[in-house]
């Protein structure tokens, strides 16, 4: 009787584990959130090994994408994390992780989120024949586009309507860890027509760093050398703006929605301090005196521009988007004077009229799990709401390697229980 009971327990446990495995690896149905309903959590979920992939369970519209973790620490596996527009869905962009190579120390390949949050463009730092991959996050489908004889290709900016993608490519592989700033990875500027797959390399556009589309999608702001060139989509230069020293175009969302301003950022901050000689007062004074974001008259005239934003309230990263003609969202992480929050990042709304900035969301990057290449779906920012999600996080199905490990564990457990039951039966006295 005892043996039968044990067998029943073993069978029940096997059924339970089988059901659990099926539940954890099943792809949940996720709908596409309307652009006007997009939300972002007031606190982003922590790094997790349990986050599933876009391939296994497409999340629908995305509101953000970022790198979580860097591959130079023990048990820190860099992830390309996508945040769904419902504010609770998290997925890994496994395509970018697969294309990441040793030149990036395990980091994902370069990637760019479209303004509407429906597509992700993924490049390749080093390949025999690099191409651009366009991932539809609603379906998980991928389209690949050849870009000529390039050994490396970096997607730089989507047009506002997601019909065109600007990229730079080079005849030699890129090494992102040899670059002081993202714009240091320069190349020949090309445009991909996403619908037709046609690729056009623009004339006289070598040595290009960062790129931003104008709000109506008819012009490009192109960083080239120590200047910004305003170009038409056929490559013609209509005007040139000088960059302040040590400044760069502030990312693909640098152009204000009314077309009047271009944001440029200080890419080489002089306030970096660490170690036992860290001086809190000197750090704070430096931040209070360092211009992090400067604004240029995008029309080429001498119109009024806002005062620069200081590093202490806007960080040193690119502009994430514009919540209005005179307010930008940025990722701020410059608070090392408080040990309890070092490694924490904030999405901050920074008004250009001198009003106090507002912290909208916390992005945890403590310990080994730093945050890099943070992007918002810039076309959703104007209507984006920031909501308390109560710790909810839909991470989708288990990653394949964890599902396999769980299945193997289930198999081993079942085999051991079966062997134990057979041994008990064989050792039972005859006649009982």
XYZ file of C-alpha atoms in Angstrom:
432
model
C 0.000 0.000 0.000
C 2.823 2.367 0.882
C 4.520 1.656 -2.429
C 1.282 2.322 -4.320
C 0.869 5.603 -2.467
C 4.382 6.626 -3.348
C 3.741 5.775 -6.997
C 0.569 7.857 -6.958
C 2.482 10.780 -5.473
C 5.234 10.358 -8.059
C 2.724 10.228 -10.897
C 0.934 13.281 -9.570
C 4.213 15.164 -9.228
C 5.174 14.248 -12.794
C 1.811 15.476 -14.098
C 2.176 18.701 -12.081
C 5.676 19.367 -13.395
C 4.598 18.600 -16.952
C 1.710 21.043 -16.597
C 4.050 23.642 -15.073
C 6.516 23.261 -17.921
C 3.763 23.663 -20.503
C 2.457 26.753 -18.722
C 5.853 28.413 -18.424
C 6.797 27.785 -22.038
C 3.443 28.635 -23.623
C 3.295 31.874 -25.584
C 0.585 34.145 -24.134
C -1.644 36.067 -26.478
C -0.610 39.736 -26.464
C -2.576 42.365 -28.337
C -1.189 45.516 -29.913
C -1.837 48.581 -27.768
C -3.103 51.634 -29.610
C -0.566 54.463 -29.824
C -2.822 56.821 -27.862
C -3.082 54.287 -25.000
C 0.659 53.669 -24.552
C 1.860 53.587 -20.952
C 5.218 53.301 -19.217
C 5.815 51.978 -15.699
C 6.932 54.387 -12.992
C 9.468 51.703 -12.115
C 10.939 49.397 -14.739
C 11.266 45.738 -13.762
C 14.630 44.466 -12.559
C 17.048 42.434 -14.642
C 15.833 38.836 -14.897
C 17.078 35.584 -16.411
C 13.434 34.533 -16.880
C 12.472 37.088 -19.544
C 11.252 35.390 -22.722
C 12.017 36.376 -26.294
C 10.219 38.314 -28.994
C 10.546 35.267 -31.262
C 8.677 33.038 -28.805
C 5.994 35.569 -27.883
C 5.800 38.838 -29.860
C 4.706 41.595 -27.466
C 2.768 43.870 -29.798
C 3.643 47.564 -29.782
C 6.750 48.529 -27.804
C 7.343 51.741 -25.907
C 11.048 51.349 -25.076
C 14.118 49.279 -25.725
C 17.425 49.174 -23.880
C 20.441 47.088 -23.025
C 20.365 45.629 -19.531
C 23.693 44.351 -18.259
C 27.177 44.374 -19.730
C 29.243 41.299 -20.494
C 32.267 42.055 -18.359
C 30.918 40.828 -15.015
C 30.344 37.299 -13.680
C 26.835 35.953 -14.433
C 25.909 39.207 -16.144
C 24.548 38.305 -19.576
C 23.708 41.420 -21.610
C 20.091 41.542 -22.698
C 18.310 43.640 -25.294
C 15.075 44.306 -23.385
C 11.895 45.566 -24.986
C 9.134 47.137 -22.867
C 5.628 46.710 -24.236
C 3.267 49.657 -24.661
C 0.968 48.239 -21.985
C 3.703 49.022 -19.445
C 3.894 45.474 -18.061
C 5.245 43.355 -20.928
C 8.975 42.603 -21.175
C 10.702 40.624 -23.912
C 14.287 40.058 -25.034
C 15.124 40.986 -28.621
C 16.833 37.654 -29.238
C 17.662 38.617 -32.823
C 19.958 41.406 -31.586
C 21.480 39.136 -28.952
C 22.272 36.444 -31.549
C 23.921 38.977 -33.853
C 26.120 40.388 -31.077
C 29.730 39.251 -31.413
C 33.031 39.303 -29.523
C 33.751 42.818 -30.773
C 30.927 43.979 -28.476
C 32.021 41.866 -25.497
C 28.730 39.999 -25.644
C 26.545 43.091 -25.990
C 23.586 42.895 -28.402
C 24.041 44.115 -31.960
C 23.174 47.792 -32.626
C 19.434 48.338 -32.790
C 16.922 51.171 -33.155
C 13.240 51.306 -32.193
C 10.814 52.894 -34.646
C 8.913 56.016 -33.494
C 5.590 54.133 -33.429
C 7.042 51.210 -31.484
C 6.118 48.601 -34.105
C 9.526 47.749 -35.571
C 13.108 47.291 -34.458
C 16.014 47.662 -36.891
C 19.037 45.516 -36.047
C 22.479 45.943 -37.599
C 25.758 44.095 -37.211
C 29.076 45.435 -35.977
C 31.160 42.797 -37.749
C 30.196 40.360 -40.496
C 31.520 39.074 -43.802
C 28.483 40.651 -45.466
C 26.554 42.782 -42.983
C 22.863 43.438 -43.577
C 19.985 45.237 -41.889
C 17.263 43.190 -40.223
C 13.827 44.712 -39.633
C 11.850 42.998 -36.879
C 8.059 43.362 -36.603
C 7.386 43.178 -32.863
C 3.707 42.371 -33.460
C 4.446 39.108 -35.257
C 8.130 38.341 -34.710
C 8.686 38.330 -38.498
C 12.099 39.480 -39.731
C 13.036 40.934 -43.120
C 16.715 41.191 -44.034
C 18.122 43.767 -46.436
C 21.557 43.670 -48.024
C 23.528 46.933 -47.931
C 26.276 46.182 -50.418
C 29.790 45.086 -49.506
C 29.664 46.440 -45.956
C 31.460 44.591 -43.146
C 29.510 46.549 -40.517
C 26.203 48.416 -40.496
C 24.543 50.521 -37.776
C 20.879 51.633 -37.968
C 20.741 55.289 -36.934
C 17.221 56.695 -37.302
C 13.714 55.861 -38.498
C 11.600 58.332 -40.441
C 8.498 59.502 -38.517
C 6.165 57.259 -40.530
C 8.453 54.184 -40.350
C 8.802 54.030 -44.128
C 12.516 54.760 -44.259
C 15.568 53.896 -42.196
C 18.846 55.838 -42.151
C 21.993 53.816 -41.487
C 25.752 54.063 -41.694
C 27.959 51.274 -43.010
C 31.644 50.654 -43.469
C 34.016 48.410 -45.374
C 35.661 47.327 -42.108
C 34.040 45.917 -38.954
C 33.147 48.248 -36.100
C 34.394 47.888 -32.533
C 32.002 49.752 -30.208
C 34.389 49.477 -27.273
C 37.005 51.507 -29.107
C 34.601 54.429 -29.479
C 34.496 57.373 -27.086
C 30.982 58.232 -28.239
C 28.316 56.681 -30.458
C 29.069 59.202 -33.194
C 32.657 57.946 -33.302
C 31.321 54.908 -35.193
C 31.182 56.633 -38.550
C 30.397 55.350 -42.008
C 28.770 55.977 -45.354
C 25.185 57.226 -45.022
C 22.449 55.205 -46.703
C 18.652 55.090 -46.696
C 16.559 51.913 -46.736
C 13.035 52.039 -48.156
C 11.382 49.591 -45.783
C 8.458 48.744 -48.096
C 10.423 48.067 -51.276
C 13.749 47.050 -49.753
C 15.587 49.548 -51.969
C 18.853 50.874 -50.538
C 20.318 54.226 -51.641
C 23.732 55.461 -50.560
C 23.709 59.263 -50.414
C 26.341 61.227 -52.352
C 29.167 62.998 -50.540
C 28.084 61.418 -47.248
C 31.146 59.621 -45.930
C 32.311 59.861 -42.331
C 28.773 60.285 -40.966
C 28.054 59.716 -37.274
C 24.569 60.333 -35.859
C 21.406 61.120 -37.828
C 17.951 62.542 -37.045
C 14.878 63.001 -39.261
C 12.945 66.252 -39.293
C 9.404 66.056 -37.823
C 7.822 65.901 -41.285
C 10.355 63.362 -42.547
C 11.588 65.456 -45.478
C 15.064 66.355 -44.175
C 17.932 64.826 -42.283
C 20.213 66.301 -39.651
C 23.543 64.576 -40.300
C 26.540 64.800 -37.975
C 29.681 64.890 -40.064
C 32.931 66.038 -38.568
C 32.416 69.046 -36.321
C 29.226 70.181 -38.012
C 25.626 69.214 -38.627
C 24.511 69.140 -42.230
C 20.827 69.616 -43.031
C 20.133 67.453 -46.078
C 17.219 66.601 -48.289
C 16.405 62.918 -48.765
C 18.332 62.858 -52.040
C 21.457 63.942 -50.149
C 21.638 67.620 -51.093
C 23.048 69.849 -48.328
C 20.822 72.882 -47.732
C 22.664 74.385 -44.748
C 25.323 73.635 -42.180
C 25.347 74.239 -38.421
C 28.504 74.360 -36.318
C 28.701 72.025 -33.321
C 29.873 73.424 -29.976
C 33.125 71.847 -28.731
C 32.757 68.258 -27.481
C 29.080 68.170 -28.486
C 27.264 65.723 -30.751
C 23.806 65.425 -32.241
C 21.602 64.263 -29.336
C 20.321 61.091 -30.989
C 17.573 60.277 -33.518
C 14.993 62.307 -31.540
C 17.120 65.471 -31.504
C 14.763 67.529 -33.695
C 11.953 69.387 -31.888
C 8.391 68.594 -33.050
C 7.892 72.120 -34.428
C 11.100 71.863 -36.469
C 12.644 74.907 -34.780
C 15.352 73.339 -32.608
C 18.062 70.706 -32.746
C 19.398 69.277 -29.495
C 23.097 68.541 -29.211
C 24.734 66.874 -26.215
C 28.026 66.932 -24.393
C 29.434 63.520 -25.187
C 32.598 63.810 -23.094
C 31.585 65.003 -19.608
C 34.369 66.405 -17.458
C 32.680 65.427 -14.187
C 33.634 61.759 -14.126
C 35.018 60.896 -10.680
C 35.222 57.646 -8.767
C 37.269 55.736 -6.238
C 38.479 56.698 -2.765
C 39.287 60.263 -3.854
C 35.689 60.992 -4.837
C 34.763 64.514 -3.758
C 30.999 64.925 -3.422
C 31.064 68.716 -3.278
C 33.352 68.972 -6.285
C 31.130 66.570 -8.212
C 27.936 68.504 -7.456
C 29.605 71.809 -8.319
C 30.840 70.416 -11.607
C 27.395 69.100 -12.547
C 25.848 72.446 -11.701
C 28.241 74.113 -14.117
C 28.346 71.598 -16.978
C 26.081 72.050 -19.974
C 24.705 68.650 -20.939
C 22.241 69.635 -23.685
C 22.523 72.670 -25.920
C 19.973 73.777 -28.510
C 20.622 75.109 -31.998
C 18.335 77.038 -34.326
C 17.470 74.289 -36.827
C 16.353 76.839 -39.422
C 19.870 78.173 -39.774
C 18.846 81.641 -38.659
C 19.650 83.564 -35.527
C 16.402 82.865 -33.709
C 16.243 82.611 -29.922
C 17.150 79.273 -28.370
C 16.580 77.973 -24.815
C 19.328 78.024 -22.253
C 21.335 74.787 -22.088
C 20.276 72.000 -19.738
C 22.722 71.182 -16.964
C 24.111 67.720 -16.399
C 22.761 67.512 -12.854
C 19.183 67.304 -14.129
C 19.488 65.805 -17.610
C 22.357 63.317 -17.641
C 24.713 62.890 -20.551
C 22.673 60.632 -22.848
C 20.653 61.511 -25.943
C 17.209 63.071 -26.014
C 14.613 60.293 -25.703
C 11.764 62.318 -27.155
C 9.794 65.546 -26.876
C 6.677 65.717 -24.713
C 6.019 69.142 -26.228
C 7.767 71.761 -28.373
C 9.718 72.964 -25.323
C 10.144 69.904 -23.102
C 12.405 66.901 -23.594
C 12.584 63.503 -21.936
C 16.074 62.326 -20.995
C 17.691 59.483 -19.075
C 19.412 60.875 -16.001
C 21.893 58.828 -13.987
C 24.253 61.377 -12.452
C 23.660 60.960 -8.701
C 26.748 59.112 -7.426
C 27.006 61.230 -4.280
C 24.247 59.085 -2.721
C 25.577 55.507 -2.402
C 22.082 54.084 -1.884
C 20.965 54.979 -5.403
C 24.146 54.615 -7.425
C 23.415 52.672 -10.559
C 19.816 53.952 -10.683
C 18.547 55.797 -13.744
C 15.546 58.073 -14.178
C 13.457 59.081 -17.146
C 13.201 62.799 -16.500
C 11.090 65.498 -18.142
C 13.245 68.590 -18.576
C 11.368 71.808 -19.523
C 13.339 74.247 -21.659
C 11.904 77.310 -19.926
C 14.016 76.807 -16.819
C 11.308 75.093 -14.767
C 12.279 72.296 -12.410
C 12.709 68.868 -14.051
C 10.339 66.025 -13.087
C 11.378 62.414 -12.545
C 8.812 60.198 -14.283
C 10.195 56.680 -14.013
C 12.980 54.742 -12.289
C 15.136 52.330 -14.292
C 17.130 49.980 -12.015
C 20.709 49.371 -13.043
C 22.312 48.524 -9.725
C 24.989 45.900 -9.187
C 26.402 44.455 -12.390
C 23.275 45.092 -14.399
C 23.911 48.508 -15.902
C 21.666 50.205 -18.450
C 22.799 51.298 -21.901
C 21.435 52.426 -25.278
C 18.078 53.392 -23.776
C 15.461 54.443 -26.355
C 11.790 55.409 -26.214
C 9.375 55.129 -29.117
C 9.705 58.849 -29.784
C 6.425 59.133 -31.681
C 4.506 58.007 -28.588
C 6.137 60.383 -26.103
C 3.738 63.312 -26.487
C 0.779 61.210 -25.286
C 2.678 58.756 -23.104
C 1.389 58.214 -19.568
C 3.546 57.024 -16.678
C 1.647 54.633 -14.430
C 2.246 52.634 -11.261
C 2.110 48.983 -12.374
C 2.345 47.471 -8.916
C 5.327 45.296 -9.748
C 3.493 43.424 -12.509
C 5.775 42.023 -15.204
C 4.655 39.757 -18.034
C 7.942 38.153 -19.061
C 6.391 35.701 -21.494
C 7.483 32.099 -21.943
C 10.662 30.841 -20.371
C 13.782 31.246 -22.492
C 14.520 28.090 -24.451
C 17.563 27.109 -22.412
C 15.607 27.297 -19.156
C 12.703 25.327 -20.614
C 15.149 22.618 -21.736
C 16.776 22.553 -18.308
C 13.381 22.192 -16.632
C 12.406 19.379 -19.009
C 15.673 17.559 -18.339
C 15.159 17.914 -14.600
C 11.652 16.510 -14.980
C 13.003 13.575 -16.975
C 15.685 12.795 -14.395
C 13.191 12.992 -11.536
C 10.699 10.727 -13.300
C 13.429 8.191 -14.114
C 14.665 8.113 -10.526
C 11.155 7.656 -9.140
C 10.421 4.877 -11.637
C 13.683 3.115 -10.793
C 12.911 3.420 -7.081
C 9.454 1.922 -7.529
C 10.839 -1.009 -9.539
C 13.495 -1.625 -6.911
C 10.869 -1.693 -4.172
C 8.751 -4.159 -6.145
C 11.755 -6.435 -6.841
C 12.753 -6.535 -3.179
C 9.250 -7.276 -1.883
C 8.987 -10.836 -0.358
C 7.117 -13.410 -2.413
C 3.503 -13.901 -1.438
C 2.983 -10.377 -0.205
